[in-house]
Each structure stands twice: as structure tokens, then as C-alpha cells.
Amino acid sequence: MRYEIGDMIRVRDDLVTNTRYGTERCYFIEEMEKYLGRKARIIDIDEVENRVYYLLDIDDRNFHWVEEMFEEESVNLEMATENELMGFLS
């Protein structure tokens, strides 16, 4: 598991609708398109049969996300310095 609860991530802006991502084979669907390129905080993690799904604060926990759907850069809010956090948020 790469990310933790509290990490700030950015959803990739190049995700393709009706495409599966990750070893979890998680679908990116049309209803998720409005989150492309958006920053979000991981608020929970579901582990189902050795598969890891992330729940985000931007979609009211409606969708499962996998790490391949996120840009490489992330920040843990509890451990980030002010400069790291400001850089991520800009």
C-alpha cells in the first residue's frame, strides 16, 4: 500500500473513461470525469481480497480509486512541512 489515510493526492488528468486501472482492475467511469486533475485527501482505505482501494474526500466516498489513478506527487498532511504543503496545493 503506497498511500495512507490523510495523504493529499492529485487525480491524474489523463484517465480514460471505461478503462480499468491497476492490478485491482478498477474502472474509471464517466461519473468520475469531473474529478480529473483535482486534488483530494484520502479519507479511508478499503482492502478487499488483497486489493487496495482508496476513498477520497472529493466524491463523498462514492467511488473506489487505485494508486495508478493518482499523479506521482502526494503529501501526507500530518507530516508535511508548510513549504511542501503549499507547493502541492499551488
Short mmCIF file of N, CA and C in Angstrom, two decimals:
data_model
loop_
_atom_site.label_atom_id
_atom_site.label_comp_id
_atom_site.label_asym_id
_atom_site.label_seq_id
_atom_site.Cartn_x
_atom_site.Cartn_y
_atom_site.Cartn_z
N MET A 1 0.86 -1.17 0.00
CA MET A 1 0.00 0.00 0.00
C MET A 1 0.90 1.23 0.00
N ARG A 2 0.72 2.06 -0.99
CA ARG A 2 1.58 3.21 -1.18
C ARG A 2 1.12 4.45 -0.41
N TYR A 3 -0.16 4.65 -0.34
CA TYR A 3 -0.71 5.85 0.30
C TYR A 3 -1.35 5.51 1.64
N GLU A 4 -1.50 6.54 2.47
CA GLU A 4 -2.10 6.38 3.79
C GLU A 4 -3.25 7.34 3.95
N ILE A 5 -4.11 7.06 4.92
CA ILE A 5 -5.19 7.99 5.24
C ILE A 5 -4.55 9.32 5.63
N GLY A 6 -5.08 10.39 5.08
CA GLY A 6 -4.55 11.73 5.34
C GLY A 6 -3.67 12.25 4.23
N ASP A 7 -3.20 11.37 3.34
CA ASP A 7 -2.37 11.83 2.23
C ASP A 7 -3.20 12.68 1.28
N MET A 8 -2.57 13.74 0.77
CA MET A 8 -3.16 14.56 -0.28
C MET A 8 -2.64 14.03 -1.60
N ILE A 9 -3.54 13.80 -2.54
CA ILE A 9 -3.16 13.30 -3.86
C ILE A 9 -3.77 14.20 -4.92
N ARG A 10 -3.36 13.99 -6.15
CA ARG A 10 -4.00 14.66 -7.28
C ARG A 10 -4.42 13.56 -8.25
N VAL A 11 -5.67 13.60 -8.66
CA VAL A 11 -6.18 12.63 -9.63
C VAL A 11 -5.55 12.97 -10.98
N ARG A 12 -5.04 11.96 -11.66
CA ARG A 12 -4.45 12.18 -12.99
C ARG A 12 -5.48 12.81 -13.91
N ASP A 13 -5.02 13.65 -14.82
CA ASP A 13 -5.96 14.29 -15.74
C ASP A 13 -6.03 13.59 -17.09
N ASP A 14 -5.32 12.45 -17.22
CA ASP A 14 -5.31 11.73 -18.49
C ASP A 14 -6.02 10.37 -18.40
N LEU A 15 -6.83 10.18 -17.38
CA LEU A 15 -7.55 8.91 -17.24
C LEU A 15 -8.60 8.79 -18.35
N VAL A 16 -8.79 7.57 -18.83
CA VAL A 16 -9.70 7.32 -19.93
C VAL A 16 -10.95 6.61 -19.41
N THR A 17 -12.11 7.16 -19.76
CA THR A 17 -13.38 6.60 -19.32
C THR A 17 -13.56 5.16 -19.80
N ASN A 18 -14.16 4.35 -18.94
CA ASN A 18 -14.43 2.94 -19.20
C ASN A 18 -13.15 2.13 -19.40
N THR A 19 -12.12 2.53 -18.68
CA THR A 19 -10.84 1.83 -18.70
C THR A 19 -10.55 1.33 -17.30
N ARG A 20 -9.95 0.14 -17.22
CA ARG A 20 -9.55 -0.42 -15.92
C ARG A 20 -8.13 0.01 -15.60
N TYR A 21 -7.89 0.29 -14.33
CA TYR A 21 -6.57 0.71 -13.86
C TYR A 21 -6.12 -0.19 -12.73
N GLY A 22 -4.81 -0.40 -12.69
CA GLY A 22 -4.19 -1.12 -11.59
C GLY A 22 -4.43 -2.62 -11.63
N THR A 23 -3.70 -3.29 -10.76
CA THR A 23 -3.87 -4.74 -10.63
C THR A 23 -5.25 -5.06 -10.07
N GLU A 24 -5.87 -4.06 -9.42
CA GLU A 24 -7.22 -4.24 -8.88
C GLU A 24 -8.27 -4.20 -9.98
N ARG A 25 -7.84 -3.73 -11.17
CA ARG A 25 -8.73 -3.62 -12.33
C ARG A 25 -9.95 -2.79 -11.99
N CYS A 26 -9.67 -1.62 -11.46
CA CYS A 26 -10.71 -0.68 -11.04
C CYS A 26 -11.12 0.19 -12.24
N TYR A 27 -12.41 0.22 -12.53
CA TYR A 27 -12.91 1.00 -13.66
C TYR A 27 -12.92 2.49 -13.34
N PHE A 28 -12.50 3.28 -14.32
CA PHE A 28 -12.71 4.72 -14.29
C PHE A 28 -13.92 4.98 -15.16
N ILE A 29 -14.99 5.48 -14.55
CA ILE A 29 -16.26 5.63 -15.25
C ILE A 29 -16.59 7.10 -15.49
N GLU A 30 -17.57 7.32 -16.33
CA GLU A 30 -17.94 8.67 -16.75
C GLU A 30 -18.24 9.60 -15.56
N GLU A 31 -18.89 9.08 -14.54
CA GLU A 31 -19.24 9.91 -13.38
C GLU A 31 -18.01 10.40 -12.62
N MET A 32 -16.86 9.79 -12.85
CA MET A 32 -15.63 10.19 -12.17
C MET A 32 -14.87 11.28 -12.93
N GLU A 33 -15.26 11.55 -14.17
CA GLU A 33 -14.54 12.50 -15.02
C GLU A 33 -14.40 13.89 -14.40
N LYS A 34 -15.41 14.31 -13.65
CA LYS A 34 -15.37 15.67 -13.07
C LYS A 34 -14.25 15.84 -12.05
N TYR A 35 -13.61 14.74 -11.65
CA TYR A 35 -12.52 14.81 -10.67
C TYR A 35 -11.14 14.81 -11.31
N LEU A 36 -11.08 14.73 -12.65
CA LEU A 36 -9.79 14.73 -13.34
C LEU A 36 -8.97 15.96 -12.95
N GLY A 37 -7.73 15.74 -12.56
CA GLY A 37 -6.82 16.83 -12.21
C GLY A 37 -7.07 17.46 -10.85
N ARG A 38 -8.07 17.00 -10.11
CA ARG A 38 -8.41 17.60 -8.82
C ARG A 38 -7.55 17.06 -7.70
N LYS A 39 -7.31 17.89 -6.72
CA LYS A 39 -6.60 17.49 -5.50
C LYS A 39 -7.61 16.92 -4.53
N ALA A 40 -7.19 15.94 -3.76
CA ALA A 40 -8.10 15.30 -2.81
C ALA A 40 -7.29 14.74 -1.64
N ARG A 41 -8.01 14.45 -0.57
CA ARG A 41 -7.40 13.81 0.60
C ARG A 41 -7.97 12.41 0.72
N ILE A 42 -7.10 11.45 1.00
CA ILE A 42 -7.54 10.08 1.23
C ILE A 42 -8.16 10.01 2.62
N ILE A 43 -9.44 9.61 2.67
CA ILE A 43 -10.13 9.59 3.96
C ILE A 43 -10.36 8.18 4.48
N ASP A 44 -10.19 7.18 3.62
CA ASP A 44 -10.33 5.80 4.07
C ASP A 44 -9.69 4.89 3.03
N ILE A 45 -9.42 3.67 3.46
CA ILE A 45 -8.83 2.67 2.58
C ILE A 45 -9.60 1.38 2.76
N ASP A 46 -10.07 0.82 1.64
CA ASP A 46 -10.75 -0.47 1.64
C ASP A 46 -9.77 -1.52 1.12
N GLU A 47 -9.65 -2.61 1.85
CA GLU A 47 -8.85 -3.73 1.38
C GLU A 47 -9.78 -4.92 1.23
N VAL A 48 -9.94 -5.38 -0.01
CA VAL A 48 -10.84 -6.47 -0.32
C VAL A 48 -10.06 -7.53 -1.10
N GLU A 49 -9.95 -8.72 -0.53
CA GLU A 49 -9.26 -9.82 -1.19
C GLU A 49 -7.90 -9.40 -1.73
N ASN A 50 -7.08 -8.79 -0.88
CA ASN A 50 -5.73 -8.33 -1.23
C ASN A 50 -5.70 -7.21 -2.27
N ARG A 51 -6.80 -6.54 -2.45
CA ARG A 51 -6.88 -5.38 -3.34
C ARG A 51 -7.06 -4.14 -2.49
N VAL A 52 -6.39 -3.07 -2.87
CA VAL A 52 -6.44 -1.83 -2.09
C VAL A 52 -7.17 -0.76 -2.89
N TYR A 53 -8.21 -0.21 -2.28
CA TYR A 53 -8.99 0.87 -2.88
C TYR A 53 -8.98 2.06 -1.94
N TYR A 54 -8.86 3.25 -2.53
CA TYR A 54 -8.82 4.47 -1.74
C TYR A 54 -10.14 5.20 -1.87
N LEU A 55 -10.58 5.80 -0.77
CA LEU A 55 -11.79 6.62 -0.75
C LEU A 55 -11.35 8.07 -0.52
N LEU A 56 -11.91 8.98 -1.31
CA LEU A 56 -11.47 10.37 -1.31
C LEU A 56 -12.53 11.31 -0.77
N ASP A 57 -12.07 12.46 -0.29
CA ASP A 57 -13.00 13.45 0.27
C ASP A 57 -13.75 14.24 -0.80
N ILE A 58 -13.36 14.17 -2.05
CA ILE A 58 -13.99 14.99 -3.08
C ILE A 58 -15.26 14.38 -3.67
N ASP A 59 -15.52 13.12 -3.39
CA ASP A 59 -16.67 12.46 -4.04
C ASP A 59 -17.62 11.80 -3.04
N ASP A 60 -17.57 12.24 -1.80
CA ASP A 60 -18.44 11.70 -0.75
C ASP A 60 -18.34 10.18 -0.63
N ARG A 61 -17.13 9.65 -0.86
CA ARG A 61 -16.86 8.22 -0.73
C ARG A 61 -17.67 7.38 -1.71
N ASN A 62 -18.07 7.96 -2.83
CA ASN A 62 -18.89 7.25 -3.80
C ASN A 62 -18.12 6.29 -4.70
N PHE A 63 -16.82 6.53 -4.87
CA PHE A 63 -16.05 5.74 -5.83
C PHE A 63 -14.84 5.13 -5.18
N HIS A 64 -14.41 4.01 -5.73
CA HIS A 64 -13.13 3.42 -5.37
C HIS A 64 -12.09 3.96 -6.34
N TRP A 65 -10.91 4.26 -5.81
CA TRP A 65 -9.79 4.74 -6.60
C TRP A 65 -8.59 3.85 -6.31
N VAL A 66 -7.71 3.70 -7.28
CA VAL A 66 -6.48 2.94 -7.07
C VAL A 66 -5.29 3.85 -7.35
N GLU A 67 -4.13 3.47 -6.83
CA GLU A 67 -2.99 4.38 -6.89
C GLU A 67 -2.58 4.74 -8.31
N GLU A 68 -2.83 3.89 -9.29
CA GLU A 68 -2.49 4.22 -10.67
C GLU A 68 -3.33 5.37 -11.22
N MET A 69 -4.39 5.74 -10.51
CA MET A 69 -5.22 6.85 -10.93
C MET A 69 -4.71 8.19 -10.39
N PHE A 70 -3.66 8.15 -9.60
CA PHE A 70 -3.13 9.37 -8.98
C PHE A 70 -1.80 9.75 -9.62
N GLU A 71 -1.53 11.07 -9.63
CA GLU A 71 -0.22 11.53 -10.06
C GLU A 71 0.81 11.08 -9.04
N GLU A 72 2.05 11.06 -9.44
CA GLU A 72 3.13 10.58 -8.58
C GLU A 72 3.27 11.38 -7.29
N GLU A 73 3.06 12.67 -7.37
CA GLU A 73 3.26 13.55 -6.22
C GLU A 73 2.12 13.39 -5.21
N SER A 74 2.48 13.26 -3.94
CA SER A 74 1.48 13.24 -2.87
C SER A 74 2.10 13.84 -1.62
N VAL A 75 1.26 14.24 -0.69
CA VAL A 75 1.72 14.86 0.55
C VAL A 75 0.91 14.30 1.70
N ASN A 76 1.58 13.90 2.79
CA ASN A 76 0.87 13.49 3.99
C ASN A 76 0.66 14.74 4.83
N LEU A 77 -0.58 15.08 5.10
CA LEU A 77 -0.90 16.32 5.80
C LEU A 77 -0.28 16.39 7.19
N GLU A 78 -0.19 15.26 7.85
CA GLU A 78 0.33 15.28 9.22
C GLU A 78 1.84 15.45 9.27
N MET A 79 2.54 15.03 8.21
CA MET A 79 3.99 15.04 8.24
C MET A 79 4.60 16.11 7.33
N ALA A 80 3.80 16.75 6.50
CA ALA A 80 4.32 17.72 5.53
C ALA A 80 4.76 19.01 6.21
N THR A 81 5.82 19.57 5.68
CA THR A 81 6.22 20.90 6.13
C THR A 81 5.28 21.90 5.45
N GLU A 82 5.27 23.10 5.94
CA GLU A 82 4.41 24.13 5.34
C GLU A 82 4.79 24.37 3.89
N ASN A 83 6.09 24.38 3.58
CA ASN A 83 6.52 24.61 2.20
C ASN A 83 6.09 23.47 1.28
N GLU A 84 6.19 22.22 1.75
CA GLU A 84 5.76 21.08 0.93
C GLU A 84 4.28 21.15 0.65
N LEU A 85 3.52 21.48 1.66
CA LEU A 85 2.07 21.57 1.50
C LEU A 85 1.68 22.71 0.57
N MET A 86 2.30 23.85 0.72
CA MET A 86 1.99 25.00 -0.15
C MET A 86 2.36 24.69 -1.59
N GLY A 87 3.49 24.02 -1.78
CA GLY A 87 3.90 23.65 -3.14
C GLY A 87 2.92 22.70 -3.79
N PHE A 88 2.41 21.75 -3.03
CA PHE A 88 1.45 20.79 -3.57
C PHE A 88 0.13 21.45 -3.90
N LEU A 89 -0.32 22.35 -3.06
CA LEU A 89 -1.61 22.98 -3.23
C LEU A 89 -1.63 24.04 -4.34
N SER A 90 -0.46 24.50 -4.74
CA SER A 90 -0.44 25.55 -5.77
C SER A 90 -0.68 25.01 -7.16
#
